[in-house]
mmCIF file of C-alpha atoms and ligand atoms in Angstrom:
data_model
loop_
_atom_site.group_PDB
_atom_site.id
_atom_site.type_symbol
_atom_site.label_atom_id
_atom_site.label_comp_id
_atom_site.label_asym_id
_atom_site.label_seq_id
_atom_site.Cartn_x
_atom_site.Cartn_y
_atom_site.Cartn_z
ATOM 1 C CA UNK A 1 198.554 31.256 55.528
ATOM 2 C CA UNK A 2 196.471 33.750 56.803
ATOM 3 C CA UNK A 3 194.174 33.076 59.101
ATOM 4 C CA UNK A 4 191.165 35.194 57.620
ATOM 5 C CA UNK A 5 188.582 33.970 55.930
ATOM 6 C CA UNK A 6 187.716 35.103 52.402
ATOM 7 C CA UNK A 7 184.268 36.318 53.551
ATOM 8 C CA UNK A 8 185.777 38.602 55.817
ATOM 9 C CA UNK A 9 188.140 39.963 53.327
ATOM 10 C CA UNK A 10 185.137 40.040 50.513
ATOM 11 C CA UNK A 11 183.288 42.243 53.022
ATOM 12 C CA UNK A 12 185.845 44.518 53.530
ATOM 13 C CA UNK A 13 186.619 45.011 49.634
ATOM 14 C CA UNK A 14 183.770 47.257 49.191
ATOM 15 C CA UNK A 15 185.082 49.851 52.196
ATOM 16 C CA UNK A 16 188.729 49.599 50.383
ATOM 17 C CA UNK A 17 187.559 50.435 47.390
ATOM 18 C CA UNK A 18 185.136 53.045 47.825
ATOM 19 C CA UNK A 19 188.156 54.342 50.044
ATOM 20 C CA UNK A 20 190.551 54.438 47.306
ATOM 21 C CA UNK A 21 187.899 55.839 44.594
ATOM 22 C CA UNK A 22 187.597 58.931 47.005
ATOM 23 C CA UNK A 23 191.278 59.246 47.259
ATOM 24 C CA UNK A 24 192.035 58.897 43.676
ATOM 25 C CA UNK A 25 191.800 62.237 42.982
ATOM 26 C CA UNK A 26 194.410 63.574 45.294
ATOM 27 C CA UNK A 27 197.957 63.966 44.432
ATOM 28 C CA UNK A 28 200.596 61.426 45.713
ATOM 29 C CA UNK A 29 203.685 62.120 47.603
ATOM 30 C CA UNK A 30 204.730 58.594 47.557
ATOM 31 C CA UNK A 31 206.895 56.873 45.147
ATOM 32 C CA UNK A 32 205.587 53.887 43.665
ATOM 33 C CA UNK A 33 207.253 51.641 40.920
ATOM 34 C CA UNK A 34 204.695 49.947 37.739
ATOM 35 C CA UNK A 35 206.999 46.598 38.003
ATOM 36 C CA UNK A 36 205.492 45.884 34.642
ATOM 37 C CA UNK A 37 203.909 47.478 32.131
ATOM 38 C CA UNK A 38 203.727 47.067 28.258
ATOM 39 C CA UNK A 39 204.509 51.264 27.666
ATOM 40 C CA UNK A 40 206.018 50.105 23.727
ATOM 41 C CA UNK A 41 202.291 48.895 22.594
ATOM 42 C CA UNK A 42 200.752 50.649 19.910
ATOM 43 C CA UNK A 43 197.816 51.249 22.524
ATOM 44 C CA UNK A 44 200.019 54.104 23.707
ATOM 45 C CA UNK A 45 201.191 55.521 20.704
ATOM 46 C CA UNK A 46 198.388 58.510 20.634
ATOM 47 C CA UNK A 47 199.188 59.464 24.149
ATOM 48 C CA UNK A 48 202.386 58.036 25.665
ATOM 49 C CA UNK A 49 204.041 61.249 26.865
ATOM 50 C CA UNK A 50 200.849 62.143 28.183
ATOM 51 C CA UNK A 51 200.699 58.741 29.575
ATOM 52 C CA UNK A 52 204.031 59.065 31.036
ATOM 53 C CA UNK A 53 203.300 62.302 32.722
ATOM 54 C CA UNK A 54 200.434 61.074 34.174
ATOM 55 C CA UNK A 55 202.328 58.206 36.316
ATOM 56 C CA UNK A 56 204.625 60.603 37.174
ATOM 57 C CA UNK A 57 201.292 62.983 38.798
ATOM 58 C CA UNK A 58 200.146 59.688 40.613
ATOM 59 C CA UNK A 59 203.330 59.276 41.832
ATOM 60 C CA UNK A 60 204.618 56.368 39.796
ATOM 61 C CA UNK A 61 208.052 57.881 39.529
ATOM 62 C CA UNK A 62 209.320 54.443 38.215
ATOM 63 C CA UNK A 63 208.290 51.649 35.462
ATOM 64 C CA UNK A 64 209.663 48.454 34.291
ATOM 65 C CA UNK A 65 208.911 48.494 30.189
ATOM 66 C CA UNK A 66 208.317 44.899 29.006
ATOM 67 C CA UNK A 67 209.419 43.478 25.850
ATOM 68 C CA UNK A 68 207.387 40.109 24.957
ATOM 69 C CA UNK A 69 208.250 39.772 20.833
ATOM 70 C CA UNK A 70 211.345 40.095 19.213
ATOM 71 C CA UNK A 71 209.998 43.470 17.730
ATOM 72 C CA UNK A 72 209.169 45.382 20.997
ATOM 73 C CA UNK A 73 212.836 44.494 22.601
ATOM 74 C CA UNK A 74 214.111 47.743 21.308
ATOM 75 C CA UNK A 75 211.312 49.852 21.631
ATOM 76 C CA UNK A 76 211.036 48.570 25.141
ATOM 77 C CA UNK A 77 214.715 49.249 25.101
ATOM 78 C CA UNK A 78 213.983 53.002 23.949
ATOM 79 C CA UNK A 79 211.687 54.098 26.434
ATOM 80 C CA UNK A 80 214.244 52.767 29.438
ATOM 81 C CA UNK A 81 216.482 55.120 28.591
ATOM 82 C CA UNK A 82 215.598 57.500 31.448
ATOM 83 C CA UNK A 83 217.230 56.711 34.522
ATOM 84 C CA UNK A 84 214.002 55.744 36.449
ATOM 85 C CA UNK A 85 213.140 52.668 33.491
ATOM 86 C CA UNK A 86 213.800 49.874 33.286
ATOM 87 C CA UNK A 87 212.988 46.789 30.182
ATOM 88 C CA UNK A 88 213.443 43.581 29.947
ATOM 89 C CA UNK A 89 213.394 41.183 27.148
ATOM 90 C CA UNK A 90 212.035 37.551 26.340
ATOM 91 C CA UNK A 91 209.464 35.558 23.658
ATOM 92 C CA UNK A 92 206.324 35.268 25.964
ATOM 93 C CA UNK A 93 204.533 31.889 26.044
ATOM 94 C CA UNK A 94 201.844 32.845 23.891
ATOM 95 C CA UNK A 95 204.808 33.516 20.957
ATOM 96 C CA UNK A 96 206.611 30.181 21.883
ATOM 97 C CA UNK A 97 206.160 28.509 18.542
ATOM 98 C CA UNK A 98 208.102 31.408 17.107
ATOM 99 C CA UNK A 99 211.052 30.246 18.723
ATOM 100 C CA UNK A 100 214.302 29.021 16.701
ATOM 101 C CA UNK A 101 218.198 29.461 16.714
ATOM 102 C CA UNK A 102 217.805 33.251 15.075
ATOM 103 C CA UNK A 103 215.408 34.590 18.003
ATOM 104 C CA UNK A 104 217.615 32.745 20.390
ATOM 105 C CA UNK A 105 220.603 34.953 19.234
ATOM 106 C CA UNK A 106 218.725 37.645 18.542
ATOM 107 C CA UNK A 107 217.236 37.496 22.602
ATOM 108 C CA UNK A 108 220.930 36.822 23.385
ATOM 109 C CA UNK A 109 222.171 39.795 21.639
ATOM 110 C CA UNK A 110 219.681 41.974 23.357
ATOM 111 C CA UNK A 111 220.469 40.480 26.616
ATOM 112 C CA UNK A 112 224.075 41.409 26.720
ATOM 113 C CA UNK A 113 223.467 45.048 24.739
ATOM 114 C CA UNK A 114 220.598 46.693 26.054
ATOM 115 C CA UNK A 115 220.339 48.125 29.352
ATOM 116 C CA UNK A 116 217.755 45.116 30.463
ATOM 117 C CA UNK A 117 216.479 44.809 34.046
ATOM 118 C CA UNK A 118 215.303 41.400 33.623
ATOM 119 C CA UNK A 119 214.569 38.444 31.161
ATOM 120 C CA UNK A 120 210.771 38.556 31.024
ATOM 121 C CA UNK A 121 208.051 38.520 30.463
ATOM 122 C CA UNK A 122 208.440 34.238 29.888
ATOM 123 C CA UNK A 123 206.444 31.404 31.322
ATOM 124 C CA UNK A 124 203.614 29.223 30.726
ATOM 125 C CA UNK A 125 199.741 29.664 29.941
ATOM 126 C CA UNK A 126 197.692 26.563 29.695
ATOM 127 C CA UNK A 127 194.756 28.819 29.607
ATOM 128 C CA UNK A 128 194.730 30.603 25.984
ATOM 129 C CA UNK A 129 197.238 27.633 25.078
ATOM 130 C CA UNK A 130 198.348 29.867 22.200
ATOM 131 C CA UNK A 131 201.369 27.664 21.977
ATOM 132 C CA UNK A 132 201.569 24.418 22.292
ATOM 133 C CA UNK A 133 202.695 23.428 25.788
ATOM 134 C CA UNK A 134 205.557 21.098 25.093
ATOM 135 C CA UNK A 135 207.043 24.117 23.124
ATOM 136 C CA UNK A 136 206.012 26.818 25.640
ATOM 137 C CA UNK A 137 208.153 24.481 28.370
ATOM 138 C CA UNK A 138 210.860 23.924 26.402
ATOM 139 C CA UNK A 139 210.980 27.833 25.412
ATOM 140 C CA UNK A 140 211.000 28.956 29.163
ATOM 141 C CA UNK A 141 213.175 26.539 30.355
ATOM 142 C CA UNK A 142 215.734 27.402 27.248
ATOM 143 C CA UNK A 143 214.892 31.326 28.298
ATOM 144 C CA UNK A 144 215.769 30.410 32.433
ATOM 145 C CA UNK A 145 218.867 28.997 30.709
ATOM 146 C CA UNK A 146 219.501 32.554 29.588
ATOM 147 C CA UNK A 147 218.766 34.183 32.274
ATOM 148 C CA UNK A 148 221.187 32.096 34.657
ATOM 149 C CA UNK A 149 224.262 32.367 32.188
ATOM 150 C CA UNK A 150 223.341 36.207 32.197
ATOM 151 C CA UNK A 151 223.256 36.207 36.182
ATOM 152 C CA UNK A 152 219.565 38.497 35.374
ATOM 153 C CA UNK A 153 216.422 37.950 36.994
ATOM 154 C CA UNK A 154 213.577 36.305 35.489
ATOM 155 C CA UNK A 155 209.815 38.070 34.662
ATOM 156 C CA UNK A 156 207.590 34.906 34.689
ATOM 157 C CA UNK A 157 203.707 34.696 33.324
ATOM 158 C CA UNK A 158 202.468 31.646 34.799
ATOM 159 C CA UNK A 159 198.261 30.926 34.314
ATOM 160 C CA UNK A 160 196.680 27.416 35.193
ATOM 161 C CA UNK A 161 199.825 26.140 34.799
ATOM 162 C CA UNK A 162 201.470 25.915 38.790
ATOM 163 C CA UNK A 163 202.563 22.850 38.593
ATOM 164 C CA UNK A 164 204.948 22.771 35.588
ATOM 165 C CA UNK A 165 206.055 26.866 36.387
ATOM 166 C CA UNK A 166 207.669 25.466 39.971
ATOM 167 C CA UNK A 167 209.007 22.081 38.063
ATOM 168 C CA UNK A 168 210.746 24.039 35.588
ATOM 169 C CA UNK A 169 211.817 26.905 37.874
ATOM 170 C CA UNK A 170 213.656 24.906 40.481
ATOM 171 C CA UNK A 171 215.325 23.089 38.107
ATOM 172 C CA UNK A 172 217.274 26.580 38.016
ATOM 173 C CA UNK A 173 217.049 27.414 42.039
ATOM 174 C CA UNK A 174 218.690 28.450 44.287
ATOM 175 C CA UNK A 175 220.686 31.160 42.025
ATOM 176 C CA UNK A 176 218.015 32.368 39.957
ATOM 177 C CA UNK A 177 215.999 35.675 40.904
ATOM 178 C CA UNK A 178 212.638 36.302 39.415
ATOM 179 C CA UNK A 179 209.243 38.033 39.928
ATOM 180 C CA UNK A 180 205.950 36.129 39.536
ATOM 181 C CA UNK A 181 204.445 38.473 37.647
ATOM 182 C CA UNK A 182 200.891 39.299 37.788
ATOM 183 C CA UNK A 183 199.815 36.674 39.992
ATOM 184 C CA UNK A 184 196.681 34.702 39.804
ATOM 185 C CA UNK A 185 197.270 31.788 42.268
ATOM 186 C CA UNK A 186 195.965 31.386 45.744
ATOM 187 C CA UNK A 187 197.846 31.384 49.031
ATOM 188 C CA UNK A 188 198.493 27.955 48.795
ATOM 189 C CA UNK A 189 200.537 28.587 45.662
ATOM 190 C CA UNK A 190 202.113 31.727 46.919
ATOM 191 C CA UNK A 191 203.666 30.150 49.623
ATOM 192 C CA UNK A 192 205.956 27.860 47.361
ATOM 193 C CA UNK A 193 206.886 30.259 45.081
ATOM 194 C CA UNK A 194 208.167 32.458 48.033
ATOM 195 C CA UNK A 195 209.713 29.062 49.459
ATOM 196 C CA UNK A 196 211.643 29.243 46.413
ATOM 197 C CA UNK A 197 212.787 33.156 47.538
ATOM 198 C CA UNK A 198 210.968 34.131 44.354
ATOM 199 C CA UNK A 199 208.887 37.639 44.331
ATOM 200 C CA UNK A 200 205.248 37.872 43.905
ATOM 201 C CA UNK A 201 203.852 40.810 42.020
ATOM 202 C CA UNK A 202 199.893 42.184 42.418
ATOM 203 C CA UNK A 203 198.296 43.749 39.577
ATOM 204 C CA UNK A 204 194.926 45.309 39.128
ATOM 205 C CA UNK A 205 193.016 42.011 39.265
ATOM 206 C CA UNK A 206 193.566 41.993 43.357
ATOM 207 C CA UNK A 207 190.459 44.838 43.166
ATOM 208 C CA UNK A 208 188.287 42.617 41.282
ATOM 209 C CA UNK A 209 185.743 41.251 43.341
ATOM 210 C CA UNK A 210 185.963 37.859 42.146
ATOM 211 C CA UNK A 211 189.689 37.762 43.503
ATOM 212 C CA UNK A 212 189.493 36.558 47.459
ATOM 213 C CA UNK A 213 192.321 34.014 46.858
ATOM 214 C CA UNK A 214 194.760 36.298 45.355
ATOM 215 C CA UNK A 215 193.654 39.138 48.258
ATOM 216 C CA UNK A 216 194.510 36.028 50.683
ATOM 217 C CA UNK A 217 197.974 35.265 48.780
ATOM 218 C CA UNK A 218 198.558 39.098 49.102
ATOM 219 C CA UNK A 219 197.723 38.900 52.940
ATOM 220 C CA UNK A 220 200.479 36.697 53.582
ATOM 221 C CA UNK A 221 203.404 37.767 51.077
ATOM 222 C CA UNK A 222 205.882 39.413 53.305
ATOM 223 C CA UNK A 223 206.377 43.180 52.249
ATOM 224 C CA UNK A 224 210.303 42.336 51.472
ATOM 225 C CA UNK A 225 208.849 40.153 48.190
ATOM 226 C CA UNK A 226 205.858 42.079 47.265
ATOM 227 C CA UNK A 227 205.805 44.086 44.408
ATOM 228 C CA UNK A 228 203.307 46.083 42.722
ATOM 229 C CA UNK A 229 202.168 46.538 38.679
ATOM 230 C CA UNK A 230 199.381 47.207 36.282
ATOM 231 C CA UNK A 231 200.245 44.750 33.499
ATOM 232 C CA UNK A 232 199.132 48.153 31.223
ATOM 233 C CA UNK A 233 197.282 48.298 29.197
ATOM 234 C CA UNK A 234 195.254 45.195 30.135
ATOM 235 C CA UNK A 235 193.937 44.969 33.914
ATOM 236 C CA UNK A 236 193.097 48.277 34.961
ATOM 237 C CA UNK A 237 191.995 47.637 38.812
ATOM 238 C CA UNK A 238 188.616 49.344 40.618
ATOM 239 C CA UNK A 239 187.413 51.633 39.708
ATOM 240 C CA UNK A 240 189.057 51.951 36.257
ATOM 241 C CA UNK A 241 187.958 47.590 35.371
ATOM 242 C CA UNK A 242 187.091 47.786 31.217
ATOM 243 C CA UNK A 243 188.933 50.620 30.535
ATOM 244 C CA UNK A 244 192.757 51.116 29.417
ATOM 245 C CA UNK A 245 195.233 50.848 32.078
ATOM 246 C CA UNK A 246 197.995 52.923 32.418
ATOM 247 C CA UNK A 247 201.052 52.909 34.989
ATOM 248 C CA UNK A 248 199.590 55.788 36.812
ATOM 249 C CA UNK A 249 197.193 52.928 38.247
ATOM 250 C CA UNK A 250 200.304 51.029 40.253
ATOM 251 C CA UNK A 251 199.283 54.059 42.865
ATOM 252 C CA UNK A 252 195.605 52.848 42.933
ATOM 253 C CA UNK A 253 196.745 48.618 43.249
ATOM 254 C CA UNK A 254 199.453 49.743 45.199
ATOM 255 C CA UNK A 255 197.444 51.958 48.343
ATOM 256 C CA UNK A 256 194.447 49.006 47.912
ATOM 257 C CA UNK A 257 197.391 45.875 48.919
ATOM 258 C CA UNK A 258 198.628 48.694 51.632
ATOM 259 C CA UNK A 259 195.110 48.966 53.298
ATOM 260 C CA UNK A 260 194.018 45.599 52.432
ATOM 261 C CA UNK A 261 196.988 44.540 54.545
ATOM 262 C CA UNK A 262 196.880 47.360 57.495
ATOM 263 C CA UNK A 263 199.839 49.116 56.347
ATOM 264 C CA UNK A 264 200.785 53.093 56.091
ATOM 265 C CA UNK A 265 200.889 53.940 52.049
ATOM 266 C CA UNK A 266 203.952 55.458 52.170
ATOM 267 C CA UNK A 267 205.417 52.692 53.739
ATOM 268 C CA UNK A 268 204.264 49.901 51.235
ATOM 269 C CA UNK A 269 205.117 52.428 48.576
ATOM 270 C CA UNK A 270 208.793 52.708 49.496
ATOM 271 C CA UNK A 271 208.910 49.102 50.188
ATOM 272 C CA UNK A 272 207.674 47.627 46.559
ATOM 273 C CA UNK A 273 209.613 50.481 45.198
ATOM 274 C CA UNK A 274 212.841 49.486 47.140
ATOM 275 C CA UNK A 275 211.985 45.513 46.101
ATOM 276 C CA UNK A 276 211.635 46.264 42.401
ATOM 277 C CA UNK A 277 215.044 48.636 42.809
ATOM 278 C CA UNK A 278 216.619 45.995 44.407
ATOM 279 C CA UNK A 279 215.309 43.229 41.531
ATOM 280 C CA UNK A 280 216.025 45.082 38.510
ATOM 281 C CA UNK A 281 219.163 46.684 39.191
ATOM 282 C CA UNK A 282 218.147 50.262 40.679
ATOM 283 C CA UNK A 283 220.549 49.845 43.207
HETATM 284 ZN ZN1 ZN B 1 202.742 41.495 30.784
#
């Protein structure tokens, strides 16, 4: 745990971010990877090449596109075409009622024929409880099921619900590999899910002032499991909070966790890059 307390690190936010908002103009060099973004949502469909180009400007020279529904598997599928994409498939928890023997085979069948980093994004939210939770746990264990038959990592989406994510999770470790995506927890929390070897992934919310915990969890996840990710287009981080996020922002979250934890941007840059590579089959 660090040793740090979250005044300290509230007090420094405002220097890190007014730091990044004068840098966010310049160019990068660096080559960051968006570990997760939702590129096949109609929010994108007036501007995604324009969208796309402008990642590539901020340096995001890599994306993992995320399919959540059985109808945005193969559009996520499209847009990974390019060699520096990759998708990944899997009926999120707010969609687990939807689940049945057709989308199994169907999320089988795009498993094994699509070029698919990852099965993702699955998990548990006892937050929106948009499903009920006995389904959503018997949808992401049957999904982690998947996933270690396929020998492919796992994308998880776990909100308020810690306890039943590690439960479920172990059940399938060690063997599995997997991403926390977006995380939300604390440092307390972080720790166990690394004791488990999994990854933890920061998106825009670790700007938000209201975040101290997850800046603390951030503080002490080793750079070998960190990843970085702009959950686009929800979560845009400082100073873009409200408006649409893109995966040019993975630059912006990404130099914030590399000051916020004393390290050289190019350096945390090539290391969440070479951690996603290394997850989703970059090589
Ligand atoms: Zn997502």
């Amino acid at each position: 745990m660090s040793d740090r307390p979250p005044s300290t690190l509230n007090s420094q936010l405002s220097t890190l971010n007014s730091q990044l908002t004068t840098h966010d103009s310049q160019p990068l060099t660096v080559p960051w990877t968006d570990s997760h973004c939702h590129l096949a949502m109609s929010d994108f469909d007036g501007d995604r090449a324009q969208t796309e180009a402008r990642a590539e400007e901020a340096g995001v020279f890599r994306m993992v596109v995320v399919g959540t529904t059985p109808e945005d598997w193969a559009p996520a599928a499209a847009l990974a075409r390019l060699p520096s994409r990759r998708c990944t498939a899997g009926l999120h928890p707010h969609e687990a009622a939807r689940w049945d023997e057709a989308c199994r085979r169907g999320l089988r069948l795009a498993l094994a024929e699509q070029a698919i980093g990852a099965v993702g994004e699955i998990g548990l939210d006892y937050h929106y409880d948009l499903s009920p939770r006995d389904i959503q746990r018997k949808v992401f264990e049957a999904q982690l099921g998947l996933a270690a038959e396929l020998a492919l990592p796992v994308v998880v989406h776990s909100r308020e619900a810690f306890t039943d994510t590690v439960d479920l999770l172990a059940a399938f470790l060690p063997g599995l590999k997997g991403v926390i995506h977006c995380f939300t927890y604390g440092p307390a929390e972080a720790e166990t899910f690394l004791e488990l070897g999994l990854h933890l992934s920061y998106s825009g919310i670790v700007t938000f002032p209201k975040a101290p915990l997850i800046r603390e969890a951030a503080l002490l996840t080793p750079w070998d499991r960190l990843l970085v990710e702009t959950d686009a287009p929800y979560l845009a981080p400082v100073p873009h909070r409200g408006k649409r996020c893109e995966p040019a922002h993975a630059a912006i979250t990404g130099r914030f966790v590399a000051s916020l934890k004393g390290a050289e941007e190019e350096e945390a840059a090539r290391r969440t890059s070479a951690n996603a590579a290394q997850l989703f089959g970059w090589g």
